[in-house]
mmCIF file of C-alpha atoms in Angstrom:
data_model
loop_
_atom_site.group_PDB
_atom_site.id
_atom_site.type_symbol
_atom_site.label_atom_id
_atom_site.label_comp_id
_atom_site.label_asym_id
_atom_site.label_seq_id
_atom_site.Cartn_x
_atom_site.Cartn_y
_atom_site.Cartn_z
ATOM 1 C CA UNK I 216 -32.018 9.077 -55.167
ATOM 2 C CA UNK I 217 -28.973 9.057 -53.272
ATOM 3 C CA UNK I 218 -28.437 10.246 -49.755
ATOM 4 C CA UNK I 219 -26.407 13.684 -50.972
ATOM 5 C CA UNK I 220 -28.279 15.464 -53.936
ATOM 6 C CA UNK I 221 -27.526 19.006 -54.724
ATOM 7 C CA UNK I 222 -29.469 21.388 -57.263
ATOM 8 C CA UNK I 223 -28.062 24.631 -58.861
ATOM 9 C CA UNK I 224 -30.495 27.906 -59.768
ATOM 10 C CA UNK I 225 -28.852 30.685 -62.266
ATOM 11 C CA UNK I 226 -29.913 33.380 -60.594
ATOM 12 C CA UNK I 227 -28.685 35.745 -62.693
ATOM 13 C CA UNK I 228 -30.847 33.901 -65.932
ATOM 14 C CA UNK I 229 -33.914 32.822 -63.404
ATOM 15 C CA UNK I 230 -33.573 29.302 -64.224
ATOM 16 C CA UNK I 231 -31.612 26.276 -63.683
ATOM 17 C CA UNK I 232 -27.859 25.755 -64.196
ATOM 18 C CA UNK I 233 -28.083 22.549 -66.073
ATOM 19 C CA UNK I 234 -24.778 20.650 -67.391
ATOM 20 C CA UNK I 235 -22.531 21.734 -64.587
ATOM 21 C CA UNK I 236 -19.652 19.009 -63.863
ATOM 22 C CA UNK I 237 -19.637 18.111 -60.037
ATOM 23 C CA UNK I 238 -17.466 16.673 -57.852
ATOM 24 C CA UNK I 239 -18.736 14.736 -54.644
ATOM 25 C CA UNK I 240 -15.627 13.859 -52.231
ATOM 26 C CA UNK I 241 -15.046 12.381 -48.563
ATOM 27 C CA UNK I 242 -12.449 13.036 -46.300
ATOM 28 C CA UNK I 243 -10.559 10.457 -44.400
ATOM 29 C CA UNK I 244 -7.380 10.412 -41.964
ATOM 30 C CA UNK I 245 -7.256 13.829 -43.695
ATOM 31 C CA UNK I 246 -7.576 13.474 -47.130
ATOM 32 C CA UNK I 247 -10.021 13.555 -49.736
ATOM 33 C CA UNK I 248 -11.283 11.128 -52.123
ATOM 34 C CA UNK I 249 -13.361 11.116 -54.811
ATOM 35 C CA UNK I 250 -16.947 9.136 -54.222
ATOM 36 C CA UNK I 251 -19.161 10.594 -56.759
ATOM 37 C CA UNK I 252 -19.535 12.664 -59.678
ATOM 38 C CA UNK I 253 -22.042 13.464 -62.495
ATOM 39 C CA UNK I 254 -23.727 16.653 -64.281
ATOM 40 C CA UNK I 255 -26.661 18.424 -63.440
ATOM 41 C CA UNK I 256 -29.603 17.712 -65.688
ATOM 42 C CA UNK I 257 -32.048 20.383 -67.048
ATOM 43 C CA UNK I 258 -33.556 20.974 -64.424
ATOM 44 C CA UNK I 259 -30.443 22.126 -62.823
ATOM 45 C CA UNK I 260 -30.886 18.808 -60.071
ATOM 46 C CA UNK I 261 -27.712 15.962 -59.540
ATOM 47 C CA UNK I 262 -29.874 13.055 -57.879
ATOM 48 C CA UNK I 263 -27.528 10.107 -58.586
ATOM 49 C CA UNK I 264 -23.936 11.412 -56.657
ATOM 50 C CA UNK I 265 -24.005 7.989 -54.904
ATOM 51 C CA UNK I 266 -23.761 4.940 -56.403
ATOM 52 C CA UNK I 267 -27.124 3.041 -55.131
ATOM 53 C CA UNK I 268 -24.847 0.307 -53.002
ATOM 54 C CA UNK I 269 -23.035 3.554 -51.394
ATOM 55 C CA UNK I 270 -22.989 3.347 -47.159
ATOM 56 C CA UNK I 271 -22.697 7.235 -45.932
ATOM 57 C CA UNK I 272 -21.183 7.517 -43.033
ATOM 58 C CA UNK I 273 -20.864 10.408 -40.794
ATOM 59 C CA UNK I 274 -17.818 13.097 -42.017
ATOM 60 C CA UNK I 275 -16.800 15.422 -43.868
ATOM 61 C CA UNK I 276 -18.178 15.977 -47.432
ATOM 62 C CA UNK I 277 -17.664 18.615 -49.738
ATOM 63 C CA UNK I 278 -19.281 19.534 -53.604
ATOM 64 C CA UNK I 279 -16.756 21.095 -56.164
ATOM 65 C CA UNK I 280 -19.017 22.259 -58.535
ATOM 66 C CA UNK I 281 -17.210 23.285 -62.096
ATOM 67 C CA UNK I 282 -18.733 27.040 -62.439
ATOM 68 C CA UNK I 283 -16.099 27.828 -65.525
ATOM 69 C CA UNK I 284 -17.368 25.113 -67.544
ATOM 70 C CA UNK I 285 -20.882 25.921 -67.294
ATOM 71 C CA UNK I 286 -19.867 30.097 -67.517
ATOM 72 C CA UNK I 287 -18.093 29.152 -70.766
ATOM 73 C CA UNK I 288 -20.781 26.924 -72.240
ATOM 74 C CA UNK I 289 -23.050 29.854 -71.571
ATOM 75 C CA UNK I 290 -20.683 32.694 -73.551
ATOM 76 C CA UNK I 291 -20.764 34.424 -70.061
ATOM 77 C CA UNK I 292 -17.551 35.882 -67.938
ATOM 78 C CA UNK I 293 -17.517 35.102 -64.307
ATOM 79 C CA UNK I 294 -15.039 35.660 -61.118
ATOM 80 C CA UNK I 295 -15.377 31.938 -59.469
ATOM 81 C CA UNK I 296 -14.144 28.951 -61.743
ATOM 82 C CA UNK I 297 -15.277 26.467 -58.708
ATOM 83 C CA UNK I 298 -17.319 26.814 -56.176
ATOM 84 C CA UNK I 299 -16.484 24.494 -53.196
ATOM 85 C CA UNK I 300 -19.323 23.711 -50.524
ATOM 86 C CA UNK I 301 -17.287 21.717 -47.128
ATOM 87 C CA UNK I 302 -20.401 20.516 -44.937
ATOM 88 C CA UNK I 303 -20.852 17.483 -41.800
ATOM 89 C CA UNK I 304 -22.812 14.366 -41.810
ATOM 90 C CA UNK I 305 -23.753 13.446 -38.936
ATOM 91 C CA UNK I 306 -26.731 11.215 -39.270
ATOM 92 C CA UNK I 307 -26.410 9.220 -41.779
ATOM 93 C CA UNK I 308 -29.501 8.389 -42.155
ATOM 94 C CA UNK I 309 -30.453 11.824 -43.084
ATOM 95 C CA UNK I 310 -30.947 13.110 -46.708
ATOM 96 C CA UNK I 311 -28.463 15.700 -47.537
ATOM 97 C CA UNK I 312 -29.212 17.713 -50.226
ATOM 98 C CA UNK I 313 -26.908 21.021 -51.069
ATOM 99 C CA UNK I 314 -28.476 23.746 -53.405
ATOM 100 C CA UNK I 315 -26.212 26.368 -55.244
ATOM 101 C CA UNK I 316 -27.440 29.765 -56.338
ATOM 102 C CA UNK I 317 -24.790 30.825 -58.860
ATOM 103 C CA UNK I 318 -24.507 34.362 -60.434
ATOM 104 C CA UNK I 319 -21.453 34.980 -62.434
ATOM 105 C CA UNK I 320 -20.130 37.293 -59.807
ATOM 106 C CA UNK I 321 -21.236 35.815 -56.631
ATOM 107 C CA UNK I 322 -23.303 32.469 -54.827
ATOM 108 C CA UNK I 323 -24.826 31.307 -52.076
ATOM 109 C CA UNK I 324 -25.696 27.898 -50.434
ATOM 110 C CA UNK I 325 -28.002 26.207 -47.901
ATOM 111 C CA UNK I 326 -28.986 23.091 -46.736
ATOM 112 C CA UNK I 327 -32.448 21.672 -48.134
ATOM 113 C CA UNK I 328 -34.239 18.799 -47.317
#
C-alpha cells in the first residue's frame, strides 16, 4: 500500500464510488507535477497512488479526483466536474490516506488513518 491512499463513498447511492480517475500531484519551487495516478476499484479504495520505490517527502500534495467521469458513467447530473483536495505532509513517515464523500451536488473530506 502506498504512503497516500484515498477512498471515495457515494453518498448519495450508499456505496462506493468505484472507477473514478485520480490524479496524485506534488508541488515543488511552486509547481505541480504529476506522481501518481490510477482508478478506484469496487470498493471505491485507490491503494497503489505510489509507485512501491516512491520516497515521500514532506510538502504539498493534492488529489484531483475526476467526479464528471464517474457522474457520466453513472447517467447522473452533477455541479463539480473535479474535486481537488490540497493537504501537508509533514512526517513522512506517516500514512496519509484522503477519503471523499461525493454527492452529485456537494462533498466532503477528512483525513483517515
Amino acid at each position: 500500500m502506498s504512503a497516500i491512499t484515498t477512498h471515495i463513498l457515494d453518498v448519495a447511492r450508499g456505496r462506493p464510488a468505484g472507477g473514478v480517475p485520480v490524479v496524485l500531484e506534488h508541488e515543488s519551487a511552486g509547481e505541480w507535477t504529476e506522481i501518481g495516478s490510477g482508478r478506484t476499484d469496487g470498493d471505491g479504495r485507490l491503494k497503489d497512488l505510489l509507485a512501491d520505490d516512491f520516497a515521500l517527502t514532506a510538502g504539498r500534495y493534492r488529489l484531483t479526483f475526476d467526479t464528471a467521469a464517474y457522474f457520466f458513467a453513472q447517467q447522473t447530473e452533477s455541479f463539480y466536474p473535479a474535486v481537488t483536495i490540497a493537504f501537508i505532509v509533514r512526517d513522512e513517515a506517516e500514512h496519509y490516506h484522503v477519503p471523499l464523500l461525493l454527492s452529485p451536488y456537494g462533498y466532503s473530506t477528512y483525513r483517515g488513518s
